[in-house]
């Protein structure tokens, strides 16, 4: 029974995270519009936000169901499974933090203009974190 409770609680926690990521995906669309309308950035320059949020939603979905899978996995494969799961959790949390928190602090303006250096740094950070999530998700859980 303890094993079931352990996996169920984590499944439920990631279900909540999945919902949060879904809300964040909706929010990134308005952020993209803001960057386009307020700072005249092209769609291609801001689409990374939407792509990253989509990957985050996918990672949260995979993490949620990885606990259902983990309940049944045999001991011979458990360490690889846990290694991939731990990495995906860490990278997904970093991506979530960047999309949710760093957007507000990194997208700065000076005298009504976007600080392009800060924006570029933020964009590179988000794209790098998105790539990490995507890679772990594909390599560990999709193959």
N, C-alpha and C. Protein backbone atom coordinates (compact mmCIF):
# COMPACT_ATOMS: atom_id res chain seq x y z
N UNK A 1 0.81 -1.20 0.00
CA UNK A 1 0.00 0.00 0.00
C UNK A 1 0.87 1.27 0.00
N UNK A 2 2.01 1.23 0.71
CA UNK A 2 2.89 2.39 0.75
C UNK A 2 3.39 2.74 -0.64
N UNK A 3 3.74 1.72 -1.40
CA UNK A 3 4.23 1.94 -2.76
C UNK A 3 3.15 2.64 -3.59
N UNK A 4 1.94 2.19 -3.49
CA UNK A 4 0.84 2.79 -4.24
C UNK A 4 0.67 4.26 -3.86
N UNK A 5 0.66 4.55 -2.58
CA UNK A 5 0.48 5.93 -2.10
C UNK A 5 1.61 6.82 -2.61
N UNK A 6 2.84 6.31 -2.54
CA UNK A 6 4.00 7.07 -3.02
C UNK A 6 3.81 7.48 -4.48
N UNK A 7 3.48 6.52 -5.33
CA UNK A 7 3.35 6.81 -6.76
C UNK A 7 2.09 7.63 -7.05
N UNK A 8 1.02 7.38 -6.34
CA UNK A 8 -0.21 8.14 -6.56
C UNK A 8 -0.01 9.61 -6.20
N UNK A 9 0.64 9.87 -5.08
CA UNK A 9 0.87 11.27 -4.66
C UNK A 9 1.71 12.02 -5.69
N UNK A 10 2.72 11.38 -6.21
CA UNK A 10 3.56 12.02 -7.21
C UNK A 10 2.81 12.20 -8.53
N UNK A 11 2.01 11.23 -8.89
CA UNK A 11 1.15 11.36 -10.07
C UNK A 11 0.24 12.58 -9.91
N UNK A 12 -0.38 12.68 -8.76
CA UNK A 12 -1.29 13.80 -8.49
C UNK A 12 -0.55 15.15 -8.50
N UNK A 13 0.64 15.19 -7.92
CA UNK A 13 1.43 16.43 -7.93
C UNK A 13 1.76 16.87 -9.35
N UNK A 14 2.11 15.91 -10.19
CA UNK A 14 2.44 16.26 -11.57
C UNK A 14 1.18 16.57 -12.39
N UNK A 15 0.05 16.04 -11.98
CA UNK A 15 -1.22 16.44 -12.60
C UNK A 15 -1.47 17.92 -12.37
N UNK A 16 -1.20 18.36 -11.15
CA UNK A 16 -1.33 19.78 -10.83
C UNK A 16 -0.32 20.60 -11.64
N UNK A 17 0.91 20.12 -11.74
CA UNK A 17 1.94 20.80 -12.53
C UNK A 17 1.56 20.86 -14.00
N UNK A 18 0.93 19.81 -14.49
CA UNK A 18 0.46 19.77 -15.88
C UNK A 18 -0.58 20.88 -16.12
N UNK A 19 -1.48 21.05 -15.18
CA UNK A 19 -2.50 22.10 -15.29
C UNK A 19 -1.87 23.49 -15.25
N UNK A 20 -0.89 23.67 -14.37
CA UNK A 20 -0.18 24.96 -14.27
C UNK A 20 0.53 25.26 -15.60
N UNK A 21 1.16 24.25 -16.16
CA UNK A 21 1.86 24.43 -17.44
C UNK A 21 0.87 24.79 -18.55
N UNK A 22 -0.32 24.20 -18.52
CA UNK A 22 -1.35 24.53 -19.50
C UNK A 22 -1.78 25.98 -19.40
N UNK A 23 -1.93 26.46 -18.18
CA UNK A 23 -2.28 27.87 -17.97
C UNK A 23 -1.14 28.78 -18.44
N UNK A 24 0.08 28.35 -18.19
CA UNK A 24 1.24 29.12 -18.62
C UNK A 24 1.30 29.20 -20.14
N UNK A 25 0.92 28.13 -20.82
CA UNK A 25 0.89 28.14 -22.28
C UNK A 25 -0.05 29.23 -22.78
N UNK A 26 -1.21 29.35 -22.16
CA UNK A 26 -2.15 30.42 -22.53
C UNK A 26 -1.55 31.80 -22.27
N UNK A 27 -0.85 31.91 -21.15
CA UNK A 27 -0.24 33.19 -20.77
C UNK A 27 0.87 33.60 -21.74
N UNK A 28 1.62 32.63 -22.26
CA UNK A 28 2.72 32.97 -23.16
C UNK A 28 2.20 33.59 -24.46
N UNK A 29 1.01 33.21 -24.86
CA UNK A 29 0.43 33.83 -26.07
C UNK A 29 0.23 35.32 -25.87
N UNK A 30 -0.25 35.72 -24.69
CA UNK A 30 -0.41 37.14 -24.43
C UNK A 30 0.94 37.84 -24.29
N UNK A 31 1.91 37.13 -23.75
CA UNK A 31 3.26 37.70 -23.65
C UNK A 31 3.84 37.93 -25.04
N UNK A 32 3.60 36.99 -25.93
CA UNK A 32 4.08 37.14 -27.31
C UNK A 32 3.43 38.35 -27.97
N UNK A 33 2.14 38.51 -27.75
CA UNK A 33 1.44 39.67 -28.31
C UNK A 33 1.98 40.97 -27.73
N UNK A 34 2.25 40.97 -26.43
CA UNK A 34 2.80 42.15 -25.78
C UNK A 34 4.16 42.52 -26.39
N UNK A 35 5.02 41.53 -26.54
CA UNK A 35 6.34 41.80 -27.12
C UNK A 35 6.22 42.28 -28.56
N UNK A 36 5.27 41.75 -29.28
CA UNK A 36 5.06 42.18 -30.66
C UNK A 36 4.48 43.60 -30.71
N UNK A 37 3.44 43.84 -29.95
CA UNK A 37 2.74 45.13 -30.01
C UNK A 37 3.53 46.26 -29.36
N UNK A 38 4.08 45.99 -28.21
CA UNK A 38 4.76 47.05 -27.45
C UNK A 38 6.16 47.36 -27.98
N UNK A 39 6.86 46.30 -28.42
CA UNK A 39 8.26 46.48 -28.81
C UNK A 39 8.52 46.19 -30.29
N UNK A 40 7.47 45.92 -31.05
CA UNK A 40 7.56 45.66 -32.48
C UNK A 40 8.50 44.50 -32.83
N UNK A 41 8.54 43.51 -31.98
CA UNK A 41 9.32 42.31 -32.29
C UNK A 41 8.51 41.44 -33.24
N UNK A 42 9.21 40.82 -34.16
CA UNK A 42 8.54 39.93 -35.12
C UNK A 42 8.13 38.63 -34.44
N UNK A 43 7.17 37.97 -35.06
CA UNK A 43 6.67 36.70 -34.53
C UNK A 43 7.81 35.69 -34.36
N UNK A 44 8.69 35.62 -35.31
CA UNK A 44 9.80 34.67 -35.27
C UNK A 44 10.72 34.93 -34.07
N UNK A 45 10.75 36.16 -33.57
CA UNK A 45 11.62 36.51 -32.45
C UNK A 45 11.01 36.14 -31.09
N UNK A 46 9.70 35.92 -31.06
CA UNK A 46 9.03 35.64 -29.78
C UNK A 46 8.38 34.26 -29.72
N UNK A 47 8.37 33.56 -30.84
CA UNK A 47 7.71 32.25 -30.88
C UNK A 47 8.37 31.24 -29.94
N UNK A 48 9.59 31.48 -29.54
CA UNK A 48 10.28 30.58 -28.62
C UNK A 48 9.50 30.43 -27.32
N UNK A 49 8.77 31.46 -26.90
CA UNK A 49 7.98 31.36 -25.67
C UNK A 49 6.90 30.30 -25.80
N UNK A 50 6.20 30.31 -26.91
CA UNK A 50 5.14 29.34 -27.14
C UNK A 50 5.72 27.93 -27.28
N UNK A 51 6.81 27.81 -28.02
CA UNK A 51 7.45 26.50 -28.19
C UNK A 51 7.91 25.93 -26.85
N UNK A 52 8.50 26.78 -26.02
CA UNK A 52 8.98 26.33 -24.71
C UNK A 52 7.81 25.92 -23.82
N UNK A 53 6.74 26.68 -23.85
CA UNK A 53 5.58 26.34 -23.03
C UNK A 53 4.94 25.03 -23.49
N UNK A 54 4.92 24.79 -24.79
CA UNK A 54 4.38 23.52 -25.31
C UNK A 54 5.24 22.34 -24.84
N UNK A 55 6.55 22.50 -24.89
CA UNK A 55 7.45 21.44 -24.42
C UNK A 55 7.24 21.21 -22.92
N UNK A 56 7.07 22.29 -22.17
CA UNK A 56 6.83 22.16 -20.74
C UNK A 56 5.55 21.37 -20.46
N UNK A 57 4.50 21.66 -21.18
CA UNK A 57 3.24 20.92 -21.03
C UNK A 57 3.47 19.44 -21.32
N UNK A 58 4.18 19.16 -22.40
CA UNK A 58 4.47 17.77 -22.76
C UNK A 58 5.30 17.08 -21.68
N UNK A 59 6.31 17.76 -21.15
CA UNK A 59 7.15 17.18 -20.11
C UNK A 59 6.35 16.91 -18.84
N UNK A 60 5.48 17.82 -18.49
CA UNK A 60 4.64 17.62 -17.30
C UNK A 60 3.69 16.45 -17.50
N UNK A 61 3.18 16.28 -18.71
CA UNK A 61 2.31 15.14 -19.01
C UNK A 61 3.10 13.84 -18.89
N UNK A 62 4.29 13.82 -19.46
CA UNK A 62 5.13 12.63 -19.40
C UNK A 62 5.51 12.33 -17.95
N UNK A 63 5.87 13.34 -17.19
CA UNK A 63 6.22 13.12 -15.79
C UNK A 63 5.05 12.55 -15.00
N UNK A 64 3.87 13.10 -15.24
CA UNK A 64 2.69 12.61 -14.54
C UNK A 64 2.52 11.11 -14.78
N UNK A 65 2.53 10.72 -16.04
CA UNK A 65 2.30 9.32 -16.38
C UNK A 65 3.51 8.44 -16.09
N UNK A 66 4.69 9.05 -15.92
CA UNK A 66 5.86 8.24 -15.59
C UNK A 66 5.71 7.59 -14.23
N UNK A 67 4.90 8.19 -13.36
CA UNK A 67 4.69 7.57 -12.05
C UNK A 67 3.75 6.38 -12.14
N UNK A 68 2.81 6.41 -13.06
CA UNK A 68 1.98 5.22 -13.29
C UNK A 68 2.87 4.10 -13.84
N UNK A 69 3.74 4.46 -14.77
CA UNK A 69 4.68 3.49 -15.34
C UNK A 69 5.63 2.97 -14.27
N UNK A 70 6.14 3.91 -13.45
CA UNK A 70 7.10 3.55 -12.41
C UNK A 70 6.56 2.58 -11.38
N UNK A 71 5.28 2.61 -11.15
CA UNK A 71 4.66 1.68 -10.21
C UNK A 71 4.88 0.24 -10.64
N UNK A 72 4.91 0.02 -11.95
CA UNK A 72 4.99 -1.34 -12.48
C UNK A 72 6.37 -1.75 -12.98
N UNK A 73 7.30 -0.83 -13.06
CA UNK A 73 8.60 -1.14 -13.66
C UNK A 73 9.38 -2.14 -12.80
N UNK A 74 10.10 -3.01 -13.47
CA UNK A 74 10.89 -4.00 -12.73
C UNK A 74 12.20 -3.38 -12.23
N UNK A 75 12.77 -4.00 -11.25
CA UNK A 75 13.98 -3.48 -10.60
C UNK A 75 15.17 -3.37 -11.55
N UNK A 76 15.23 -4.22 -12.55
CA UNK A 76 16.35 -4.20 -13.50
C UNK A 76 16.41 -2.90 -14.29
N UNK A 77 15.27 -2.26 -14.49
CA UNK A 77 15.21 -1.03 -15.28
C UNK A 77 14.95 0.22 -14.44
N UNK A 78 14.76 0.04 -13.15
CA UNK A 78 14.37 1.15 -12.28
C UNK A 78 15.40 2.28 -12.23
N UNK A 79 16.69 1.97 -12.18
CA UNK A 79 17.69 3.03 -12.01
C UNK A 79 17.74 3.95 -13.24
N UNK A 80 17.66 3.38 -14.43
CA UNK A 80 17.65 4.22 -15.64
C UNK A 80 16.39 5.07 -15.69
N UNK A 81 15.27 4.47 -15.35
CA UNK A 81 14.00 5.18 -15.30
C UNK A 81 14.08 6.34 -14.32
N UNK A 82 14.57 6.10 -13.12
CA UNK A 82 14.65 7.15 -12.10
C UNK A 82 15.64 8.23 -12.49
N UNK A 83 16.72 7.85 -13.13
CA UNK A 83 17.70 8.83 -13.60
C UNK A 83 17.06 9.80 -14.60
N UNK A 84 16.37 9.26 -15.59
CA UNK A 84 15.71 10.09 -16.59
C UNK A 84 14.60 10.92 -16.00
N UNK A 85 13.87 10.34 -15.11
CA UNK A 85 12.76 11.05 -14.47
C UNK A 85 13.28 12.23 -13.64
N UNK A 86 14.35 11.99 -12.90
CA UNK A 86 14.94 13.05 -12.08
C UNK A 86 15.45 14.21 -12.95
N UNK A 87 16.14 13.87 -14.04
CA UNK A 87 16.61 14.91 -14.96
C UNK A 87 15.45 15.70 -15.56
N UNK A 88 14.44 14.98 -16.01
CA UNK A 88 13.30 15.66 -16.63
C UNK A 88 12.60 16.56 -15.62
N UNK A 89 12.45 16.11 -14.40
CA UNK A 89 11.83 16.94 -13.36
C UNK A 89 12.64 18.22 -13.13
N UNK A 90 13.95 18.07 -13.04
CA UNK A 90 14.81 19.23 -12.78
C UNK A 90 14.74 20.23 -13.94
N UNK A 91 14.88 19.73 -15.16
CA UNK A 91 14.86 20.61 -16.32
C UNK A 91 13.49 21.26 -16.51
N UNK A 92 12.44 20.52 -16.26
CA UNK A 92 11.09 21.08 -16.40
C UNK A 92 10.86 22.18 -15.37
N UNK A 93 11.34 21.99 -14.15
CA UNK A 93 11.19 23.02 -13.12
C UNK A 93 12.00 24.28 -13.48
N UNK A 94 13.19 24.09 -14.01
CA UNK A 94 14.00 25.24 -14.43
C UNK A 94 13.31 26.00 -15.56
N UNK A 95 12.74 25.27 -16.50
CA UNK A 95 12.03 25.91 -17.61
C UNK A 95 10.80 26.64 -17.11
N UNK A 96 10.06 26.02 -16.22
CA UNK A 96 8.88 26.66 -15.63
C UNK A 96 9.27 27.96 -14.93
N UNK A 97 10.34 27.91 -14.17
CA UNK A 97 10.79 29.11 -13.45
C UNK A 97 11.17 30.22 -14.42
N UNK A 98 11.85 29.86 -15.49
CA UNK A 98 12.23 30.88 -16.48
C UNK A 98 11.01 31.48 -17.15
N UNK A 99 10.09 30.64 -17.54
CA UNK A 99 8.91 31.14 -18.23
C UNK A 99 8.01 31.96 -17.31
N UNK A 100 7.93 31.54 -16.07
CA UNK A 100 6.99 32.16 -15.14
C UNK A 100 7.61 33.35 -14.41
N UNK A 101 8.80 33.18 -13.89
CA UNK A 101 9.40 34.19 -13.03
C UNK A 101 10.37 35.11 -13.77
N UNK A 102 11.25 34.53 -14.54
CA UNK A 102 12.30 35.32 -15.18
C UNK A 102 11.74 36.24 -16.26
N UNK A 103 10.60 35.90 -16.83
CA UNK A 103 10.02 36.78 -17.84
C UNK A 103 9.82 38.18 -17.27
N UNK A 104 9.30 38.23 -16.05
CA UNK A 104 9.02 39.52 -15.42
C UNK A 104 10.30 40.27 -15.07
N UNK A 105 11.34 39.56 -14.70
CA UNK A 105 12.57 40.24 -14.27
C UNK A 105 13.55 40.47 -15.41
N UNK A 106 13.53 39.65 -16.43
CA UNK A 106 14.51 39.76 -17.51
C UNK A 106 14.06 40.64 -18.66
N UNK A 107 12.76 40.74 -18.86
CA UNK A 107 12.26 41.60 -19.93
C UNK A 107 12.11 42.99 -19.35
N UNK A 108 13.15 43.76 -19.52
CA UNK A 108 13.18 45.10 -18.95
C UNK A 108 13.12 46.13 -20.07
N UNK A 109 12.70 47.27 -19.68
CA UNK A 109 12.72 48.36 -20.65
C UNK A 109 13.41 49.58 -20.03
N UNK A 110 14.04 50.31 -20.89
CA UNK A 110 14.68 51.55 -20.47
C UNK A 110 14.16 52.64 -21.38
N UNK A 111 13.53 53.63 -20.76
CA UNK A 111 12.94 54.75 -21.49
C UNK A 111 11.97 54.25 -22.57
N UNK A 112 11.17 53.25 -22.23
CA UNK A 112 10.15 52.75 -23.15
C UNK A 112 10.67 51.80 -24.22
N UNK A 113 11.95 51.48 -24.18
CA UNK A 113 12.53 50.56 -25.17
C UNK A 113 12.94 49.27 -24.49
N UNK A 114 12.81 48.20 -25.23
CA UNK A 114 13.20 46.90 -24.73
C UNK A 114 14.72 46.82 -24.61
N UNK A 115 15.19 46.28 -23.51
CA UNK A 115 16.62 46.03 -23.34
C UNK A 115 16.95 44.78 -24.14
N UNK A 116 17.44 44.94 -25.36
CA UNK A 116 17.67 43.82 -26.26
C UNK A 116 18.72 42.84 -25.74
N UNK A 117 19.69 43.36 -25.03
CA UNK A 117 20.72 42.48 -24.47
C UNK A 117 20.10 41.53 -23.44
N UNK A 118 19.28 42.07 -22.55
CA UNK A 118 18.60 41.25 -21.54
C UNK A 118 17.61 40.30 -22.20
N UNK A 119 16.91 40.77 -23.22
CA UNK A 119 15.95 39.92 -23.93
C UNK A 119 16.66 38.75 -24.61
N UNK A 120 17.77 39.03 -25.26
CA UNK A 120 18.53 37.98 -25.95
C UNK A 120 19.06 36.95 -24.94
N UNK A 121 19.54 37.42 -23.82
CA UNK A 121 20.03 36.52 -22.77
C UNK A 121 18.88 35.64 -22.27
N UNK A 122 17.73 36.25 -22.04
CA UNK A 122 16.55 35.51 -21.58
C UNK A 122 16.12 34.48 -22.62
N UNK A 123 16.08 34.89 -23.87
CA UNK A 123 15.68 33.99 -24.95
C UNK A 123 16.62 32.79 -25.03
N UNK A 124 17.91 33.04 -24.96
CA UNK A 124 18.90 31.94 -25.01
C UNK A 124 18.73 30.99 -23.84
N UNK A 125 18.46 31.54 -22.66
CA UNK A 125 18.25 30.72 -21.47
C UNK A 125 17.03 29.81 -21.65
N UNK A 126 15.93 30.38 -22.11
CA UNK A 126 14.69 29.61 -22.29
C UNK A 126 14.87 28.55 -23.36
N UNK A 127 15.48 28.90 -24.47
CA UNK A 127 15.69 27.94 -25.57
C UNK A 127 16.60 26.80 -25.10
N UNK A 128 17.64 27.11 -24.35
CA UNK A 128 18.54 26.09 -23.84
C UNK A 128 17.80 25.14 -22.90
N UNK A 129 17.01 25.68 -22.01
CA UNK A 129 16.26 24.85 -21.07
C UNK A 129 15.20 24.01 -21.81
N UNK A 130 14.56 24.59 -22.79
CA UNK A 130 13.58 23.87 -23.60
C UNK A 130 14.25 22.69 -24.29
N UNK A 131 15.42 22.93 -24.86
CA UNK A 131 16.14 21.87 -25.56
C UNK A 131 16.53 20.73 -24.61
N UNK A 132 16.95 21.07 -23.39
CA UNK A 132 17.29 20.04 -22.41
C UNK A 132 16.06 19.18 -22.09
N UNK A 133 14.95 19.84 -21.85
CA UNK A 133 13.71 19.10 -21.54
C UNK A 133 13.32 18.20 -22.69
N UNK A 134 13.37 18.74 -23.87
CA UNK A 134 12.97 17.98 -25.05
C UNK A 134 13.89 16.77 -25.26
N UNK A 135 15.18 16.99 -25.08
CA UNK A 135 16.14 15.90 -25.30
C UNK A 135 15.93 14.77 -24.30
N UNK A 136 15.80 15.10 -23.01
CA UNK A 136 15.60 14.07 -21.99
C UNK A 136 14.27 13.36 -22.23
N UNK A 137 13.26 14.12 -22.54
CA UNK A 137 11.94 13.55 -22.79
C UNK A 137 12.00 12.56 -23.95
N UNK A 138 12.65 12.94 -25.02
CA UNK A 138 12.72 12.06 -26.19
C UNK A 138 13.63 10.85 -25.97
N UNK A 139 14.80 11.10 -25.42
CA UNK A 139 15.79 10.03 -25.29
C UNK A 139 15.37 9.01 -24.23
N UNK A 140 14.93 9.45 -23.10
CA UNK A 140 14.65 8.53 -22.00
C UNK A 140 13.25 7.94 -22.08
N UNK A 141 12.25 8.77 -22.34
CA UNK A 141 10.89 8.30 -22.18
C UNK A 141 10.17 7.96 -23.48
N UNK A 142 10.68 8.37 -24.61
CA UNK A 142 9.96 8.11 -25.84
C UNK A 142 10.54 6.96 -26.65
N UNK A 143 11.76 6.56 -26.34
CA UNK A 143 12.38 5.49 -27.13
C UNK A 143 12.12 4.14 -26.53
